[in-house]
CSV table of C-alpha atoms (C1' of nucleotides) in Angstrom, one decimal:
chain,number,residue,atom,x,y,z
A,1,MET,CA,6.0,4.0,26.5
A,2,GLN,CA,5.3,0.3,27.4
A,3,SER,CA,8.4,-1.9,27.9
A,4,ARG,CA,9.0,-4.9,25.7
A,5,SER,CA,8.0,-7.3,28.4
A,6,GLU,CA,4.8,-5.2,29.2
A,7,ARG,CA,3.9,-5.6,25.6
A,8,PHE,CA,4.7,-9.3,25.6
A,9,ALA,CA,2.7,-9.8,28.7
A,10,ALA,CA,-0.3,-7.9,27.2
A,11,PHE,CA,0.0,-10.1,24.2
A,12,ARG,CA,-0.1,-13.2,26.1
A,13,ARG,CA,-3.0,-12.0,28.2
A,14,ALA,CA,-4.9,-11.0,25.0
A,15,LEU,CA,-4.5,-14.5,23.6
A,16,LYS,CA,-5.8,-16.0,26.7
A,17,ASP,CA,-8.7,-13.6,26.8
A,18,LYS,CA,-9.6,-14.7,23.2
A,19,GLY,CA,-9.3,-18.4,24.1
A,20,LEU,CA,-6.3,-18.7,21.8
A,21,LYS,CA,-3.1,-20.6,22.5
A,22,SER,CA,0.4,-19.5,23.1
A,23,THR,CA,2.9,-21.1,21.0
A,24,ALA,CA,6.5,-21.0,20.5
A,25,GLN,CA,6.1,-19.4,17.1
A,26,ARG,CA,3.7,-16.7,18.3
A,27,ASP,CA,6.1,-16.1,21.2
A,28,ALA,CA,9.1,-15.8,19.0
A,29,ILE,CA,7.4,-13.5,16.5
A,30,ALA,CA,5.9,-11.2,19.2
A,31,GLN,CA,9.3,-11.0,21.0
A,32,THR,CA,11.1,-10.2,17.8
A,33,PHE,CA,8.5,-7.6,16.9
A,34,PHE,CA,8.5,-6.0,20.3
A,35,ALA,CA,12.3,-6.0,20.4
A,36,THR,CA,12.7,-3.6,17.4
A,37,THR,CA,11.9,0.0,16.9
A,38,ARG,CA,12.1,-0.1,13.1
A,39,HIS,CA,9.2,-0.1,10.8
A,40,MET,CA,9.3,-3.7,9.7
A,41,SER,CA,8.0,-5.4,6.7
A,42,ILE,CA,6.7,-8.8,6.9
A,43,ASP,CA,9.9,-10.1,5.2
A,44,ASP,CA,12.1,-8.2,7.7
A,45,LEU,CA,10.2,-9.7,10.5
A,46,TYR,CA,10.3,-13.2,9.0
A,47,GLN,CA,14.1,-13.0,8.5
A,48,GLU,CA,14.6,-11.7,12.0
A,49,VAL,CA,12.4,-14.3,13.6
A,50,ARG,CA,14.1,-17.1,11.8
A,51,LYS,CA,17.4,-16.1,13.5
A,52,ALA,CA,15.7,-16.9,16.8
A,53,ASN,CA,13.5,-19.8,15.8
A,54,PRO,CA,14.0,-21.3,12.3
A,55,ARG,CA,10.8,-23.4,12.8
A,56,VAL,CA,8.6,-20.4,11.7
A,57,GLY,CA,6.8,-20.2,8.4
A,58,TYR,CA,6.0,-17.1,6.4
A,59,ALA,CA,2.3,-17.8,6.8
A,60,THR,CA,2.5,-17.7,10.6
A,61,VAL,CA,4.3,-14.4,10.5
A,62,TYR,CA,1.4,-13.0,8.5
A,63,ARG,CA,-1.2,-14.6,10.8
A,64,THR,CA,0.6,-13.5,13.9
A,65,ILE,CA,1.1,-9.8,12.9
A,66,LYS,CA,-2.6,-9.9,12.2
A,67,LEU,CA,-3.2,-10.9,15.8
A,68,LEU,CA,-1.0,-8.2,17.0
A,69,LYS,CA,-2.9,-5.7,15.0
A,70,ASP,CA,-6.1,-6.9,16.5
A,71,CYS,CA,-4.6,-6.5,20.0
A,72,GLU,CA,-3.6,-3.0,19.0
A,73,LEU,CA,-0.1,-3.8,19.7
A,74,ALA,CA,1.0,-3.3,16.1
A,75,ASP,CA,0.3,-0.4,13.7
A,76,GLU,CA,0.1,-1.2,10.1
A,77,ARG,CA,1.3,1.6,7.7
A,78,HIS,CA,1.2,2.0,4.1
A,79,PHE,CA,4.0,4.2,2.9
A,80,ALA,CA,4.4,5.6,-0.6
A,81,ASP,CA,6.6,2.7,-1.7
A,82,GLY,CA,3.6,0.4,-1.4
A,83,GLN,CA,5.3,-1.9,1.2
A,84,THR,CA,3.1,-2.6,4.2
A,85,ARG,CA,5.2,-2.0,7.2
A,86,TYR,CA,4.4,-2.6,10.9
A,87,GLU,CA,5.6,-0.8,14.0
A,88,ASN,CA,4.9,-1.0,17.7
A,89,ALA,CA,1.6,0.7,18.5
A,90,ASP,CA,2.0,4.0,20.2
A,91,SER,CA,0.2,4.6,23.4
A,92,GLU,CA,-1.8,7.8,23.4
A,93,GLU,CA,0.9,10.0,24.9
A,94,ASP,CA,3.6,8.6,22.8
A,95,HIS,CA,2.2,9.5,19.3
A,96,HIS,CA,4.5,10.4,16.5
A,97,ASP,CA,4.5,11.3,12.9
A,98,HIS,CA,6.8,10.4,10.0
A,99,LEU,CA,9.2,12.3,7.8
A,100,ILE,CA,10.4,10.3,4.9
A,101,CYS,CA,13.3,10.8,2.5
A,102,ASP,CA,12.2,10.4,-1.1
A,103,LYS,CA,15.7,9.5,-2.0
A,104,CYS,CA,17.1,7.1,0.5
A,105,GLU,CA,13.8,6.3,2.0
A,106,LYS,CA,15.0,7.0,5.5
A,107,ILE,CA,12.1,7.4,8.0
A,108,VAL,CA,12.5,9.9,10.7
A,109,GLU,CA,10.0,10.1,13.5
A,110,PHE,CA,9.0,13.3,15.1
A,111,ASN,CA,6.4,14.7,17.5
A,112,ASP,CA,5.4,18.3,17.7
A,113,GLN,CA,2.9,19.3,20.2
A,114,ARG,CA,1.9,22.5,18.3
A,115,LEU,CA,0.9,20.3,15.2
A,116,GLU,CA,-1.3,18.1,17.5
A,117,LEU,CA,-3.0,21.1,18.9
A,118,LEU,CA,-3.4,22.6,15.5
A,119,GLN,CA,-5.1,19.5,14.2
A,120,GLU,CA,-7.3,19.4,17.1
A,121,GLU,CA,-8.4,22.9,16.5
A,122,ILE,CA,-9.0,22.4,12.8
A,123,ALA,CA,-11.1,19.4,13.5
A,124,THR,CA,-13.1,21.2,16.1
A,125,ASN,CA,-13.8,24.2,13.8
A,126,LEU,CA,-15.2,21.7,11.3
A,127,GLY,CA,-17.4,20.1,13.8
A,128,PHE,CA,-15.4,17.0,14.3
A,129,VAL,CA,-14.3,15.3,17.5
A,130,LEU,CA,-10.8,14.0,16.6
A,131,ALA,CA,-9.9,10.4,17.2
A,132,ARG,CA,-6.5,10.0,15.5
A,133,HIS,CA,-4.6,11.2,12.6
A,134,ARG,CA,-2.0,10.0,10.1
A,135,MET,CA,0.6,12.3,8.7
A,136,GLU,CA,3.5,11.8,6.5
A,137,LEU,CA,6.0,14.5,5.2
A,138,TYR,CA,8.0,13.7,2.2
A,139,GLY,CA,11.3,15.4,1.1
A,140,ILE,CA,14.9,15.1,0.7
A,141,CYS,CA,17.1,14.7,3.8
A,142,ARG,CA,20.3,16.6,4.4
A,143,GLU,CA,22.6,13.7,3.6
A,144,CYS,CA,21.1,13.2,0.3
A,145,ARG,CA,21.2,16.7,-0.6
A,146,GLU,CA,24.8,17.2,0.4
A,147,GLY,CA,25.9,14.0,-0.8
A,148,ALA,CA,25.3,15.4,-4.3
A,149,GLY,CA,23.4,12.3,-5.5
A,150,GLY,CA,25.3,10.2,-3.0
A,151,GLY,CA,22.6,9.4,-0.7
A,152,ARG,CA,22.5,5.6,-0.2
A,153,ARG,CA,19.6,4.3,-2.1
A,154,ARG,CA,18.1,1.3,-0.7
A,155,PRO,CA,18.1,-1.6,-3.0
A,156,GLU,CA,15.1,-2.1,-5.1
A,157,ARG,CA,12.6,-4.4,-3.5
B,1,MET,CA,-8.2,24.3,-9.7
B,2,GLN,CA,-7.1,23.3,-13.2
B,3,SER,CA,-10.0,22.3,-15.5
B,4,ARG,CA,-10.3,19.0,-17.1
B,5,SER,CA,-9.2,20.3,-20.5
B,6,GLU,CA,-6.3,22.1,-18.9
B,7,ARG,CA,-5.1,19.0,-17.3
B,8,PHE,CA,-5.4,17.1,-20.5
B,9,ALA,CA,-3.5,19.7,-22.4
B,10,ALA,CA,-0.7,19.7,-19.8
B,11,PHE,CA,-0.6,15.9,-20.4
B,12,ARG,CA,-0.4,16.2,-24.1
B,13,ARG,CA,2.3,18.8,-23.6
B,14,ALA,CA,4.2,16.7,-21.1
B,15,LEU,CA,4.2,13.8,-23.5
B,16,LYS,CA,5.6,16.0,-26.3
B,17,ASP,CA,8.3,17.5,-24.0
B,18,LYS,CA,9.4,13.9,-23.2
B,19,GLY,CA,9.3,12.8,-26.8
B,20,LEU,CA,6.6,10.4,-26.2
B,21,LYS,CA,3.6,9.7,-28.5
B,22,SER,CA,0.1,10.6,-28.0
B,23,THR,CA,-2.2,7.6,-28.6
B,24,ALA,CA,-5.8,6.8,-28.5
B,25,GLN,CA,-5.3,4.7,-25.4
B,26,ARG,CA,-3.4,7.3,-23.5
B,27,ASP,CA,-5.9,9.9,-24.5
B,28,ALA,CA,-8.8,7.8,-23.4
B,29,ILE,CA,-7.2,6.9,-20.0
B,30,ALA,CA,-6.1,10.4,-19.2
B,31,GLN,CA,-9.6,11.9,-20.1
B,32,THR,CA,-11.4,9.4,-18.0
B,33,PHE,CA,-9.0,9.9,-15.2
B,34,PHE,CA,-9.4,13.7,-15.4
B,35,ALA,CA,-13.1,13.4,-15.7
B,36,THR,CA,-13.5,11.8,-12.2
B,37,THR,CA,-13.2,13.1,-8.8
B,38,ARG,CA,-13.2,9.9,-7.0
B,39,HIS,CA,-10.2,8.0,-5.7
B,40,MET,CA,-10.0,5.3,-8.5
B,41,SER,CA,-8.2,2.0,-8.3
B,42,ILE,CA,-6.5,0.7,-11.4
B,43,ASP,CA,-9.4,-1.6,-12.0
B,44,ASP,CA,-11.9,1.1,-11.5
B,45,LEU,CA,-10.1,3.2,-14.2
B,46,TYR,CA,-9.8,0.1,-16.5
B,47,GLN,CA,-13.6,-0.5,-16.3
B,48,GLU,CA,-14.4,3.0,-16.9
B,49,VAL,CA,-11.9,3.6,-19.8
B,50,ARG,CA,-13.2,0.4,-21.6
B,51,LYS,CA,-16.6,2.0,-21.7
B,52,ALA,CA,-15.1,4.8,-23.9
B,53,ASN,CA,-12.6,2.7,-25.7
B,54,PRO,CA,-12.6,-1.2,-25.3
B,55,ARG,CA,-9.3,-1.4,-27.1
B,56,VAL,CA,-7.4,-0.7,-24.0
B,57,GLY,CA,-5.5,-3.3,-22.1
B,58,TYR,CA,-4.8,-3.6,-18.4
B,59,ALA,CA,-1.1,-3.1,-18.8
B,60,THR,CA,-1.6,0.2,-20.7
B,61,VAL,CA,-3.6,1.5,-17.8
B,62,TYR,CA,-0.8,0.8,-15.4
B,63,ARG,CA,1.7,2.3,-17.9
B,64,THR,CA,-0.4,5.4,-18.4
B,65,ILE,CA,-1.2,6.0,-14.7
B,66,LYS,CA,2.5,5.9,-14.1
B,67,LEU,CA,3.1,8.6,-16.8
B,68,LEU,CA,0.4,10.7,-15.1
B,69,LYS,CA,2.2,10.2,-11.9
B,70,ASP,CA,5.5,11.4,-13.4
B,71,CYS,CA,3.8,14.5,-14.9
B,72,GLU,CA,2.4,15.2,-11.3
B,73,LEU,CA,-1.2,15.0,-12.6
B,74,ALA,CA,-2.0,11.9,-10.5
B,75,ASP,CA,-1.5,11.3,-6.8
B,76,GLU,CA,-1.0,7.8,-5.6
B,77,ARG,CA,-2.5,6.7,-2.4
B,78,HIS,CA,-2.1,3.5,-0.3
B,79,PHE,CA,-5.1,2.6,1.7
B,80,ALA,CA,-5.5,0.0,4.3
B,81,ASP,CA,-7.1,-2.5,2.0
B,82,GLY,CA,-3.9,-2.8,0.0
B,83,GLN,CA,-5.5,-1.4,-3.1
B,84,THR,CA,-3.5,1.4,-4.7
B,85,ARG,CA,-5.7,4.4,-5.6
B,86,TYR,CA,-5.2,7.4,-7.7
B,87,GLU,CA,-6.7,10.8,-7.5
B,88,ASN,CA,-6.3,14.0,-9.6
B,89,ALA,CA,-3.2,15.9,-8.3
B,90,ASP,CA,-3.7,19.2,-6.7
B,91,SER,CA,-1.9,22.2,-7.9
B,92,GLU,CA,0.3,23.8,-5.5
B,93,GLU,CA,-2.0,26.6,-4.4
B,94,ASP,CA,-4.9,24.2,-4.3
B,95,HIS,CA,-3.5,21.7,-1.9
B,96,HIS,CA,-5.9,20.3,0.6
B,97,ASP,CA,-5.9,17.7,3.4
B,98,HIS,CA,-8.7,15.3,4.5
B,99,LEU,CA,-10.8,15.1,7.6
B,100,ILE,CA,-12.8,11.8,7.6
B,101,CYS,CA,-15.6,10.7,9.7
B,102,ASP,CA,-15.1,7.3,11.1
B,103,LYS,CA,-18.8,6.7,11.2
B,104,CYS,CA,-20.4,8.0,8.0
B,105,GLU,CA,-17.0,8.1,6.1
B,106,LYS,CA,-17.8,11.6,5.0
B,107,ILE,CA,-14.7,13.3,3.8
B,108,VAL,CA,-14.2,17.0,4.4
B,109,GLU,CA,-11.4,18.8,2.7
B,110,PHE,CA,-9.7,21.6,4.3
B,111,ASN,CA,-6.6,23.8,4.0
B,112,ASP,CA,-4.9,25.7,6.8
B,113,GLN,CA,-1.9,27.8,6.0
B,114,ARG,CA,-0.7,27.6,9.5
B,115,LEU,CA,-0.4,23.8,9.2
B,116,GLU,CA,1.4,24.1,5.9
B,117,LEU,CA,4.0,26.5,7.5
B,118,LEU,CA,4.4,24.4,10.7
B,119,GLN,CA,5.2,21.3,8.6
B,120,GLU,CA,7.6,23.2,6.6
B,121,GLU,CA,9.4,24.3,9.9
B,122,ILE,CA,9.4,20.9,11.2
B,123,ALA,CA,10.9,19.4,8.2
B,124,THR,CA,13.5,22.1,8.0
B,125,ASN,CA,14.5,21.6,11.7
B,126,LEU,CA,15.1,17.9,10.9
B,127,GLY,CA,17.2,18.7,7.9
B,128,PHE,CA,14.7,18.0,5.2
B,129,VAL,CA,13.7,20.0,2.2
B,130,LEU,CA,10.0,19.2,2.1
B,131,ALA,CA,8.5,18.2,-1.1
B,132,ARG,CA,4.8,17.2,-0.2
B,133,HIS,CA,2.8,15.7,2.6
B,134,ARG,CA,-0.1,13.7,3.2
B,135,MET,CA,-2.4,14.2,6.2
B,136,GLU,CA,-5.6,12.6,7.3
B,137,LEU,CA,-7.6,13.4,10.4
B,138,TYR,CA,-10.0,10.8,11.6
B,139,GLY,CA,-12.9,11.5,14.0
B,140,ILE,CA,-16.7,11.7,14.3
B,141,CYS,CA,-18.5,14.5,12.6
B,142,ARG,CA,-21.1,16.6,14.3
B,143,GLU,CA,-24.2,14.9,12.5
B,144,CYS,CA,-23.0,11.5,13.7
B,145,ARG,CA,-22.6,12.6,17.2
B,146,GLU,CA,-25.9,14.5,17.4
B,147,GLY,CA,-27.8,11.9,15.3
B,148,ALA,CA,-27.2,9.5,18.3
B,149,GLY,CA,-26.0,6.6,16.2
B,150,GLY,CA,-28.0,7.7,13.3
B,151,GLY,CA,-25.1,8.2,10.9
B,152,ARG,CA,-25.5,6.4,7.7
B,153,ARG,CA,-22.8,3.8,7.3
B,154,ARG,CA,-21.3,3.4,3.9
B,155,PRO,CA,-21.3,-0.3,2.8
B,156,GLU,CA,-17.9,-2.1,3.0
B,157,ARG,CA,-15.8,-1.5,0.1
C,1,DG,C1',-7.6,-36.7,23.4
C,2,DT,C1',-9.2,-32.6,20.9
C,3,DC,C1',-8.9,-29.0,18.1
C,4,DA,C1',-6.5,-24.8,17.3
C,5,DG,C1',-2.0,-23.7,15.2
C,6,DT,C1',1.5,-24.6,11.9
C,7,DG,C1',4.3,-25.4,7.6
C,8,DC,C1',4.1,-26.1,3.0
C,9,DA,C1',2.5,-25.4,-1.3
C,10,DA,C1',-0.9,-23.8,-4.1
C,11,DA,C1',-4.0,-20.0,-4.9
C,12,DA,C1',-5.4,-15.5,-5.3
C,13,DG,C1',-4.5,-10.6,-6.3
C,14,DA,C1',-1.9,-6.8,-7.8
C,15,DT,C1',1.6,-5.1,-10.8
C,16,DT,C1',5.3,-5.7,-14.1
C,17,DT,C1',7.6,-7.4,-18.1
C,18,DG,C1',8.9,-9.9,-22.6
C,19,DC,C1',7.7,-10.0,-27.1
C,20,DA,C1',5.5,-9.9,-31.6
C,21,DT,C1',2.6,-6.6,-33.7
C,22,DG,C1',0.4,-2.0,-34.4
C,23,DC,C1',0.5,2.7,-35.3
C,24,DG,C1',1.8,7.7,-34.6
C,25,DA,C1',5.2,11.1,-36.2
D,1,DT,C1',9.9,3.9,-42.5
D,2,DC,C1',11.3,3.8,-37.6
D,3,DG,C1',10.6,3.0,-33.0
D,4,DC,C1',7.7,3.7,-29.4
D,5,DA,C1',3.3,1.9,-27.7
D,6,DT,C1',0.3,-1.9,-27.1
D,7,DG,C1',-2.0,-6.3,-26.0
D,8,DC,C1',-1.5,-10.6,-24.3
D,9,DA,C1',0.3,-13.8,-21.5
D,10,DA,C1',3.7,-15.1,-18.6
D,11,DA,C1',6.4,-13.7,-14.6
D,12,DT,C1',6.8,-11.5,-10.1
D,13,DC,C1',5.5,-10.2,-5.7
D,14,DT,C1',2.7,-10.0,-1.8
D,15,DT,C1',-0.8,-12.1,1.0
D,16,DT,C1',-4.2,-15.6,1.8
D,17,DT,C1',-5.8,-20.2,2.1
D,18,DG,C1',-6.5,-25.6,2.1
D,19,DC,C1',-4.9,-29.5,4.2
D,20,DA,C1',-2.7,-33.0,6.6
D,21,DC,C1',0.1,-33.0,10.6
D,22,DT,C1',1.7,-31.2,15.3
D,23,DG,C1',1.4,-29.8,19.8
D,24,DA,C1',-1.0,-26.8,23.7
D,25,DC,C1',-4.2,-27.3,27.0
DNA sequence: GTCAGTGCAAAAGATTTGCATGCGA
DNA sequence: TCGCATGCAAATCTTTTGCACTGAC
């Protein structure tokens, strides 16, 4: 796993390589993004960034997250709720998948080597060389089941 | 695999069970949806339905696809382009996942029982009761590898 | 000094909703 | 007849874009 500062340095370097400028806004957005482990929506990120630097507009968050995507430092994910969310990109060895509670929308990350191997095998059998995959499991988490309808529901968007 | 008419009958039955009405619009939308195998966007569906029955509004397509989702006759998918698309839902026994070629965009469907079991196990270990999952493997297919760059590229969506 | 970057507001899309009217049961 | 269903248009939400101003290099 790359550290926060390594990611930030990579971002700065990528900007320079592309002939783009470093700005206070881009720095604040990137730092904020790298500092979190959550799956953030644009709005989450915007709210968070403004705590550090209120001089940041919504559009710049969009523009910057797009840069991070291009640099492969951010992964964009489309979950079943339709909200686009972003997370820090995995390095190869650090891949994980998602298990999502249908009720409280909690997202649990997991990694299972057997799953990775099995996928590799399936792809190979069908003549493919596997590049990547995306897997999401949906169900109901223990808390929501035991809480007898008590699972905290996230507020409607 | 359920046939078109079985799906349609199931839809009619579900409406009746819920105390909802069958209407010309709902019928037209459901029939059109069941008649296709593609992943349709709302707009695709709207355009297609209007060929059969021009007396159908956009909002009704939204409202009806939501009904189909509730009846578990339609699956909703969120792709990277931000368009929500729908496909005919698999029956339990008929579940399949997708293996997608990054080059020619061919989609191969597969089903592997070991994968299903492993997913079940992973979810259980993490305290979840699994409801469903979504898995997509991406790679390069044999033809595209052997064809030395010859794989046909589909036009951008 | 130059031109890319930014904020703002407006635009563009996608989806939902309020309401008067239509139509199935 | 009685309400649910519908069409339309307006409202919402998310994301993108045009433009004049700002600031990095």
